[in-house]
Short mmCIF file of N, CA, C and O in Angstrom, two decimals:
data_model
loop_
_atom_site.label_atom_id
_atom_site.label_comp_id
_atom_site.label_asym_id
_atom_site.label_seq_id
_atom_site.Cartn_x
_atom_site.Cartn_y
_atom_site.Cartn_z
N MET A 1213 -177.56 204.38 123.46
CA MET A 1213 -178.25 203.97 124.65
C MET A 1213 -177.38 204.15 125.89
O MET A 1213 -177.83 204.68 126.88
N ALA A 1214 -176.13 203.65 125.82
CA ALA A 1214 -175.23 203.77 126.96
C ALA A 1214 -174.91 205.23 127.24
O ALA A 1214 -174.76 205.63 128.39
N VAL A 1215 -174.85 206.04 126.18
CA VAL A 1215 -174.56 207.47 126.35
C VAL A 1215 -175.68 208.14 127.14
O VAL A 1215 -175.43 208.92 128.06
N VAL A 1216 -176.92 207.82 126.80
CA VAL A 1216 -178.07 208.39 127.50
C VAL A 1216 -178.08 207.90 128.95
O VAL A 1216 -178.29 208.69 129.88
N ALA A 1217 -177.86 206.62 129.15
CA ALA A 1217 -177.83 206.07 130.51
C ALA A 1217 -176.75 206.73 131.34
O ALA A 1217 -176.97 207.08 132.51
N ASN A 1218 -175.57 206.93 130.77
CA ASN A 1218 -174.48 207.56 131.51
C ASN A 1218 -174.78 209.03 131.80
O ASN A 1218 -174.40 209.54 132.85
N GLN A 1219 -175.44 209.71 130.89
CA GLN A 1219 -175.82 211.10 131.15
C GLN A 1219 -176.76 211.17 132.35
O GLN A 1219 -176.58 212.01 133.24
N ARG A 1220 -177.71 210.28 132.41
CA ARG A 1220 -178.64 210.24 133.56
C ARG A 1220 -177.90 209.90 134.85
O ARG A 1220 -178.18 210.48 135.89
N ARG A 1221 -176.96 208.97 134.77
CA ARG A 1221 -176.19 208.60 135.95
C ARG A 1221 -175.36 209.78 136.45
O ARG A 1221 -175.28 210.03 137.65
N ARG A 1222 -174.74 210.53 135.54
CA ARG A 1222 -173.96 211.72 135.92
C ARG A 1222 -174.85 212.74 136.61
O ARG A 1222 -174.48 213.34 137.62
N GLU A 1223 -176.05 212.96 136.07
CA GLU A 1223 -176.99 213.92 136.65
C GLU A 1223 -177.38 213.54 138.07
O GLU A 1223 -177.66 214.41 138.89
N ARG A 1224 -177.40 212.23 138.36
CA ARG A 1224 -177.74 211.76 139.70
C ARG A 1224 -176.51 211.60 140.59
O ARG A 1224 -176.62 211.13 141.71
N GLY A 1225 -175.34 211.97 140.07
CA GLY A 1225 -174.11 211.85 140.85
C GLY A 1225 -173.59 210.43 140.95
O GLY A 1225 -172.80 210.12 141.84
N GLN A 1226 -174.01 209.58 140.04
CA GLN A 1226 -173.56 208.18 140.04
C GLN A 1226 -172.42 208.00 139.05
O GLN A 1226 -172.25 208.78 138.12
N ARG A 1227 -171.66 206.94 139.28
CA ARG A 1227 -170.57 206.61 138.35
C ARG A 1227 -171.12 206.14 137.01
O ARG A 1227 -172.18 205.52 136.96
N GLU A 1228 -170.38 206.44 135.95
CA GLU A 1228 -170.77 205.99 134.62
C GLU A 1228 -170.55 204.48 134.48
O GLU A 1228 -169.68 203.91 135.15
N LEU A 1229 -171.33 203.88 133.63
CA LEU A 1229 -171.13 202.47 133.28
C LEU A 1229 -170.12 202.41 132.14
O LEU A 1229 -170.19 203.20 131.20
N ALA A 1230 -169.19 201.50 132.25
CA ALA A 1230 -168.19 201.32 131.20
C ALA A 1230 -168.20 199.86 130.77
O ALA A 1230 -168.37 198.96 131.59
N PHE A 1231 -168.02 199.63 129.48
CA PHE A 1231 -168.00 198.27 128.97
C PHE A 1231 -167.20 198.22 127.68
O PHE A 1231 -166.95 199.25 127.06
N GLY A 1232 -166.81 197.04 127.30
CA GLY A 1232 -166.14 196.83 126.03
C GLY A 1232 -166.63 195.53 125.43
O GLY A 1232 -166.75 194.52 126.12
N ILE A 1233 -166.97 195.56 124.15
CA ILE A 1233 -167.47 194.37 123.46
C ILE A 1233 -166.66 194.18 122.18
O ILE A 1233 -166.50 195.11 121.39
N GLY A 1234 -166.15 192.97 121.99
CA GLY A 1234 -165.46 192.59 120.77
C GLY A 1234 -166.30 191.56 120.03
O GLY A 1234 -166.62 190.52 120.59
N LEU A 1235 -166.66 191.85 118.79
CA LEU A 1235 -167.52 190.96 118.01
C LEU A 1235 -166.74 190.25 116.91
O LEU A 1235 -165.96 190.87 116.20
N GLY A 1236 -166.97 188.97 116.81
CA GLY A 1236 -166.38 188.16 115.75
C GLY A 1236 -167.43 187.21 115.23
O GLY A 1236 -168.51 187.08 115.80
N ILE A 1237 -167.11 186.54 114.16
CA ILE A 1237 -168.04 185.57 113.59
C ILE A 1237 -167.22 184.38 113.09
O ILE A 1237 -166.15 184.57 112.52
N GLY A 1238 -167.70 183.19 113.37
CA GLY A 1238 -166.99 181.99 112.94
C GLY A 1238 -167.33 180.82 113.84
O GLY A 1238 -168.16 180.92 114.73
N GLU A 1239 -166.66 179.73 113.60
CA GLU A 1239 -166.91 178.51 114.37
C GLU A 1239 -166.23 178.59 115.72
O GLU A 1239 -165.14 179.14 115.86
N ILE A 1240 -166.91 178.03 116.73
CA ILE A 1240 -166.37 177.93 118.07
C ILE A 1240 -166.63 176.53 118.60
O ILE A 1240 -167.45 175.80 118.05
N ALA A 1241 -165.94 176.19 119.65
CA ALA A 1241 -166.22 174.95 120.37
C ALA A 1241 -166.67 175.36 121.77
O ALA A 1241 -166.11 176.28 122.36
N LEU A 1242 -167.70 174.70 122.27
CA LEU A 1242 -168.17 175.02 123.60
C LEU A 1242 -168.45 173.77 124.38
O LEU A 1242 -168.74 172.72 123.82
N GLY A 1243 -168.35 173.90 125.69
CA GLY A 1243 -168.63 172.76 126.54
C GLY A 1243 -168.07 172.95 127.93
O GLY A 1243 -167.48 173.98 128.25
N ASN A 1244 -168.25 171.94 128.73
CA ASN A 1244 -167.75 171.94 130.10
C ASN A 1244 -166.29 171.51 130.10
O ASN A 1244 -165.94 170.51 129.49
N VAL A 1245 -165.46 172.26 130.80
CA VAL A 1245 -164.04 171.97 130.88
C VAL A 1245 -163.66 171.95 132.35
O VAL A 1245 -164.05 172.83 133.11
N GLY A 1246 -162.91 170.94 132.75
CA GLY A 1246 -162.45 170.87 134.13
C GLY A 1246 -162.78 169.54 134.77
O GLY A 1246 -162.94 168.53 134.09
N THR A 1247 -162.87 169.57 136.08
CA THR A 1247 -163.19 168.37 136.85
C THR A 1247 -164.52 168.58 137.57
O THR A 1247 -165.05 169.70 137.59
N GLN A 1248 -165.04 167.54 138.20
CA GLN A 1248 -166.30 167.69 138.93
C GLN A 1248 -166.16 168.72 140.06
O GLN A 1248 -167.11 169.42 140.37
N ALA A 1249 -164.98 168.81 140.64
CA ALA A 1249 -164.77 169.77 141.73
C ALA A 1249 -164.72 171.21 141.22
O ALA A 1249 -165.06 172.14 141.94
N ARG A 1250 -164.27 171.38 140.00
CA ARG A 1250 -164.15 172.74 139.44
C ARG A 1250 -164.47 172.67 137.94
O ARG A 1250 -163.58 172.55 137.11
N LEU A 1251 -165.73 172.77 137.63
CA LEU A 1251 -166.20 172.64 136.27
C LEU A 1251 -166.61 174.01 135.73
O LEU A 1251 -167.26 174.78 136.41
N GLY A 1252 -166.19 174.32 134.54
CA GLY A 1252 -166.54 175.59 133.94
C GLY A 1252 -167.05 175.40 132.53
O GLY A 1252 -166.59 174.52 131.80
N PHE A 1253 -168.01 176.22 132.14
CA PHE A 1253 -168.54 176.20 130.78
C PHE A 1253 -167.73 177.21 129.98
O PHE A 1253 -167.64 178.37 130.35
N ASN A 1254 -167.13 176.78 128.90
CA ASN A 1254 -166.22 177.63 128.13
C ASN A 1254 -166.49 177.56 126.65
O ASN A 1254 -167.03 176.58 126.14
N VAL A 1255 -166.07 178.61 125.96
CA VAL A 1255 -166.02 178.62 124.51
C VAL A 1255 -164.57 178.83 124.12
O VAL A 1255 -163.85 179.60 124.76
N ILE A 1256 -164.13 178.11 123.10
CA ILE A 1256 -162.74 178.20 122.67
C ILE A 1256 -162.68 178.21 121.14
O ILE A 1256 -163.65 177.85 120.47
N GLY A 1257 -161.55 178.61 120.63
CA GLY A 1257 -161.32 178.58 119.19
C GLY A 1257 -160.77 179.90 118.69
O GLY A 1257 -160.74 180.89 119.41
N PRO A 1258 -160.33 179.91 117.43
CA PRO A 1258 -159.74 181.11 116.86
C PRO A 1258 -160.69 182.32 116.87
O PRO A 1258 -160.25 183.45 117.09
N THR A 1259 -161.98 182.10 116.67
CA THR A 1259 -162.95 183.20 116.69
C THR A 1259 -163.04 183.83 118.07
O THR A 1259 -163.11 185.04 118.21
N VAL A 1260 -163.01 182.99 119.10
CA VAL A 1260 -163.07 183.48 120.47
C VAL A 1260 -161.81 184.28 120.78
O VAL A 1260 -161.87 185.37 121.37
N ASN A 1261 -160.66 183.76 120.38
CA ASN A 1261 -159.39 184.45 120.61
C ASN A 1261 -159.39 185.81 119.91
O ASN A 1261 -159.04 186.83 120.52
N LEU A 1262 -159.79 185.86 118.66
CA LEU A 1262 -159.82 187.12 117.92
C LEU A 1262 -160.78 188.12 118.59
O LEU A 1262 -160.43 189.28 118.78
N SER A 1263 -161.96 187.66 118.97
CA SER A 1263 -162.94 188.55 119.60
C SER A 1263 -162.40 189.11 120.92
O SER A 1263 -162.59 190.29 121.23
N ALA A 1264 -161.73 188.27 121.70
CA ALA A 1264 -161.15 188.72 122.97
C ALA A 1264 -160.04 189.75 122.74
O ALA A 1264 -159.94 190.75 123.46
N ARG A 1265 -159.22 189.52 121.73
CA ARG A 1265 -158.14 190.48 121.41
C ARG A 1265 -158.71 191.80 120.92
O ARG A 1265 -158.20 192.87 121.26
N ILE A 1266 -159.78 191.74 120.14
CA ILE A 1266 -160.43 192.97 119.68
C ILE A 1266 -161.07 193.70 120.85
O ILE A 1266 -160.97 194.93 120.95
N GLU A 1267 -161.70 192.96 121.74
CA GLU A 1267 -162.31 193.60 122.92
C GLU A 1267 -161.26 194.33 123.74
O GLU A 1267 -161.53 195.41 124.29
N ALA A 1268 -160.05 193.79 123.80
CA ALA A 1268 -158.98 194.44 124.57
C ALA A 1268 -158.61 195.80 123.99
O ALA A 1268 -158.02 196.63 124.69
N LEU A 1269 -158.94 196.06 122.74
CA LEU A 1269 -158.67 197.36 122.12
C LEU A 1269 -159.70 198.43 122.50
O LEU A 1269 -159.46 199.62 122.29
N THR A 1270 -160.85 198.03 123.04
CA THR A 1270 -161.91 199.00 123.30
C THR A 1270 -161.47 200.08 124.28
O THR A 1270 -161.80 201.25 124.08
N LYS A 1271 -160.75 199.72 125.31
CA LYS A 1271 -160.35 200.71 126.31
C LYS A 1271 -159.31 201.69 125.77
O LYS A 1271 -159.52 202.91 125.84
N PRO A 1272 -158.18 201.21 125.21
CA PRO A 1272 -157.21 202.19 124.71
C PRO A 1272 -157.73 203.05 123.55
O PRO A 1272 -157.32 204.20 123.39
N LEU A 1273 -158.65 202.51 122.75
CA LEU A 1273 -159.21 203.29 121.65
C LEU A 1273 -160.37 204.17 122.09
O LEU A 1273 -160.77 205.08 121.37
N GLY A 1274 -160.93 203.87 123.27
CA GLY A 1274 -162.07 204.65 123.75
C GLY A 1274 -163.35 204.41 122.97
O GLY A 1274 -164.22 205.26 122.90
N ILE A 1275 -163.46 203.22 122.37
CA ILE A 1275 -164.64 202.85 121.59
C ILE A 1275 -165.20 201.56 122.20
O ILE A 1275 -164.53 200.53 122.17
N PRO A 1276 -166.42 201.59 122.76
CA PRO A 1276 -166.90 200.43 123.52
C PRO A 1276 -167.31 199.21 122.70
O PRO A 1276 -167.46 198.14 123.26
N LEU A 1277 -167.47 199.34 121.39
CA LEU A 1277 -167.87 198.19 120.58
C LEU A 1277 -167.01 198.15 119.33
O LEU A 1277 -167.00 199.09 118.54
N LEU A 1278 -166.29 197.05 119.18
CA LEU A 1278 -165.42 196.84 118.02
C LEU A 1278 -165.73 195.49 117.41
O LEU A 1278 -166.17 194.56 118.10
N ALA A 1279 -165.47 195.36 116.12
CA ALA A 1279 -165.80 194.13 115.41
C ALA A 1279 -164.68 193.74 114.44
O ALA A 1279 -163.94 194.59 113.95
N SER A 1280 -164.61 192.45 114.17
CA SER A 1280 -163.65 191.92 113.21
C SER A 1280 -164.11 192.22 111.79
O SER A 1280 -165.27 192.56 111.54
N SER A 1281 -163.21 192.04 110.83
CA SER A 1281 -163.58 192.26 109.43
C SER A 1281 -164.61 191.23 108.96
O SER A 1281 -165.50 191.57 108.17
N ASP A 1282 -164.52 189.99 109.45
CA ASP A 1282 -165.52 188.98 109.08
C ASP A 1282 -166.90 189.36 109.60
O ASP A 1282 -167.90 189.21 108.91
N PHE A 1283 -166.96 189.87 110.82
CA PHE A 1283 -168.23 190.31 111.38
C PHE A 1283 -168.77 191.49 110.58
O PHE A 1283 -169.95 191.53 110.22
N ALA A 1284 -167.90 192.45 110.27
CA ALA A 1284 -168.32 193.63 109.50
C ALA A 1284 -168.89 193.23 108.15
O ALA A 1284 -169.90 193.79 107.70
N ALA A 1285 -168.27 192.26 107.49
CA ALA A 1285 -168.74 191.81 106.18
C ALA A 1285 -170.08 191.09 106.27
O ALA A 1285 -170.90 191.17 105.34
N ALA A 1286 -170.34 190.41 107.37
CA ALA A 1286 -171.54 189.59 107.49
C ALA A 1286 -172.73 190.31 108.13
O ALA A 1286 -173.85 189.84 108.01
N CYS A 1287 -172.52 191.44 108.77
CA CYS A 1287 -173.59 192.02 109.59
C CYS A 1287 -174.68 192.73 108.78
O CYS A 1287 -175.74 193.00 109.31
N GLY A 1288 -174.43 193.08 107.54
CA GLY A 1288 -175.46 193.72 106.74
C GLY A 1288 -175.58 195.22 106.95
O GLY A 1288 -176.45 195.86 106.40
N GLU A 1289 -174.73 195.78 107.76
CA GLU A 1289 -174.69 197.23 107.99
C GLU A 1289 -173.31 197.74 107.59
O GLU A 1289 -172.33 197.00 107.63
N VAL A 1290 -173.24 199.00 107.23
CA VAL A 1290 -171.94 199.58 106.92
C VAL A 1290 -171.28 199.99 108.23
O VAL A 1290 -171.82 200.79 108.98
N LEU A 1291 -170.14 199.39 108.51
CA LEU A 1291 -169.39 199.72 109.72
C LEU A 1291 -168.19 200.58 109.33
O LEU A 1291 -167.68 200.50 108.22
N ARG A 1292 -167.76 201.39 110.26
CA ARG A 1292 -166.63 202.30 110.02
C ARG A 1292 -165.33 201.61 110.38
O ARG A 1292 -165.19 201.02 111.45
N HIS A 1293 -164.36 201.67 109.49
CA HIS A 1293 -163.03 201.09 109.72
C HIS A 1293 -162.30 201.95 110.74
O HIS A 1293 -162.16 203.15 110.57
N VAL A 1294 -161.85 201.32 111.81
CA VAL A 1294 -161.13 202.03 112.88
C VAL A 1294 -159.63 202.02 112.61
O VAL A 1294 -158.93 202.98 112.88
N GLY A 1295 -159.15 200.91 112.08
CA GLY A 1295 -157.72 200.79 111.80
C GLY A 1295 -157.31 199.34 111.68
O GLY A 1295 -158.12 198.43 111.78
N ARG A 1296 -156.03 199.16 111.47
CA ARG A 1296 -155.43 197.83 111.34
C ARG A 1296 -154.45 197.69 112.50
O ARG A 1296 -153.59 198.55 112.68
N PHE A 1297 -154.59 196.61 113.28
CA PHE A 1297 -153.84 196.48 114.52
C PHE A 1297 -153.16 195.12 114.64
O PHE A 1297 -153.73 194.10 114.25
N PRO A 1298 -151.96 195.09 115.22
CA PRO A 1298 -151.35 193.82 115.57
C PRO A 1298 -152.05 193.30 116.83
O PRO A 1298 -152.27 194.06 117.78
N LEU A 1299 -152.44 192.04 116.83
CA LEU A 1299 -153.10 191.46 117.98
C LEU A 1299 -152.31 190.25 118.47
O LEU A 1299 -151.90 189.41 117.66
N LYS A 1300 -152.11 190.18 119.76
CA LYS A 1300 -151.33 189.12 120.38
C LYS A 1300 -151.86 187.75 119.96
O LYS A 1300 -153.05 187.49 119.99
N GLY A 1301 -150.94 186.89 119.55
CA GLY A 1301 -151.31 185.53 119.19
C GLY A 1301 -151.77 185.36 117.75
O GLY A 1301 -152.07 184.24 117.33
N LEU A 1302 -151.84 186.44 117.00
CA LEU A 1302 -152.26 186.35 115.60
C LEU A 1302 -151.10 186.74 114.69
O LEU A 1302 -150.36 187.68 114.98
N ALA A 1303 -150.95 186.01 113.61
CA ALA A 1303 -149.79 186.17 112.74
C ALA A 1303 -149.78 187.50 111.98
O ALA A 1303 -148.72 188.05 111.71
N SER A 1304 -150.95 188.01 111.64
CA SER A 1304 -150.99 189.24 110.85
C SER A 1304 -151.87 190.28 111.53
O SER A 1304 -152.73 189.96 112.35
N ASP A 1305 -151.65 191.54 111.16
CA ASP A 1305 -152.47 192.63 111.67
C ASP A 1305 -153.92 192.42 111.23
O ASP A 1305 -154.18 191.84 110.18
N GLN A 1306 -154.84 192.92 112.05
CA GLN A 1306 -156.26 192.71 111.78
C GLN A 1306 -156.99 194.04 111.62
O GLN A 1306 -156.75 194.99 112.37
N ASP A 1307 -157.89 194.11 110.63
CA ASP A 1307 -158.75 195.28 110.46
C ASP A 1307 -159.84 195.23 111.52
O ASP A 1307 -160.42 194.17 111.79
N VAL A 1308 -160.12 196.39 112.11
CA VAL A 1308 -161.11 196.49 113.18
C VAL A 1308 -162.12 197.56 112.79
O VAL A 1308 -161.76 198.61 112.25
N PHE A 1309 -163.39 197.30 113.11
CA PHE A 1309 -164.50 198.17 112.71
C PHE A 1309 -165.37 198.52 113.92
O PHE A 1309 -165.33 197.83 114.94
N THR A 1310 -166.17 199.57 113.77
CA THR A 1310 -167.17 199.93 114.77
C THR A 1310 -168.38 200.52 114.04
O THR A 1310 -168.32 200.77 112.84
N ILE A 1311 -169.46 200.74 114.78
CA ILE A 1311 -170.59 201.42 114.17
C ILE A 1311 -170.29 202.92 114.16
O ILE A 1311 -169.59 203.43 115.05
N ALA A 1312 -170.79 203.61 113.19
CA ALA A 1312 -170.43 205.01 112.96
C ALA A 1312 -170.70 205.88 114.18
O ALA A 1312 -169.93 206.79 114.47
N GLU A 1313 -171.76 205.63 114.92
CA GLU A 1313 -172.14 206.48 116.05
C GLU A 1313 -171.19 206.39 117.23
O GLU A 1313 -171.23 207.21 118.12
N LEU A 1314 -170.29 205.40 117.24
CA LEU A 1314 -169.43 205.19 118.41
C LEU A 1314 -168.01 205.72 118.24
O LEU A 1314 -167.18 205.49 119.09
N GLY A 1315 -167.71 206.37 117.23
CA GLY A 1315 -166.33 206.84 117.17
C GLY A 1315 -166.02 207.39 115.88
O GLY A 1315 -165.34 207.55 115.11
#
């Protein structure tokens, strides 16, 4: 879908849309964090951290959608293994996956 949209944007002389998505699965905590003067709605937890670290790989790998091994196992589709990567804040390297059409 994004490929088709970007092709149309190029044809019109517009800049391409770029995005990166990191998918994980697991428990999270969510809620309002801060003070009344500066209140923010946040999600936190190991799953959020892993997903954010995986998303950070989308740009250097040139693959806009990446997923954790837990997500790949639970999604019901066969995902392609991209590689095993060290991720900041995690003790061990993590397997990363994508859908076959993206890389």
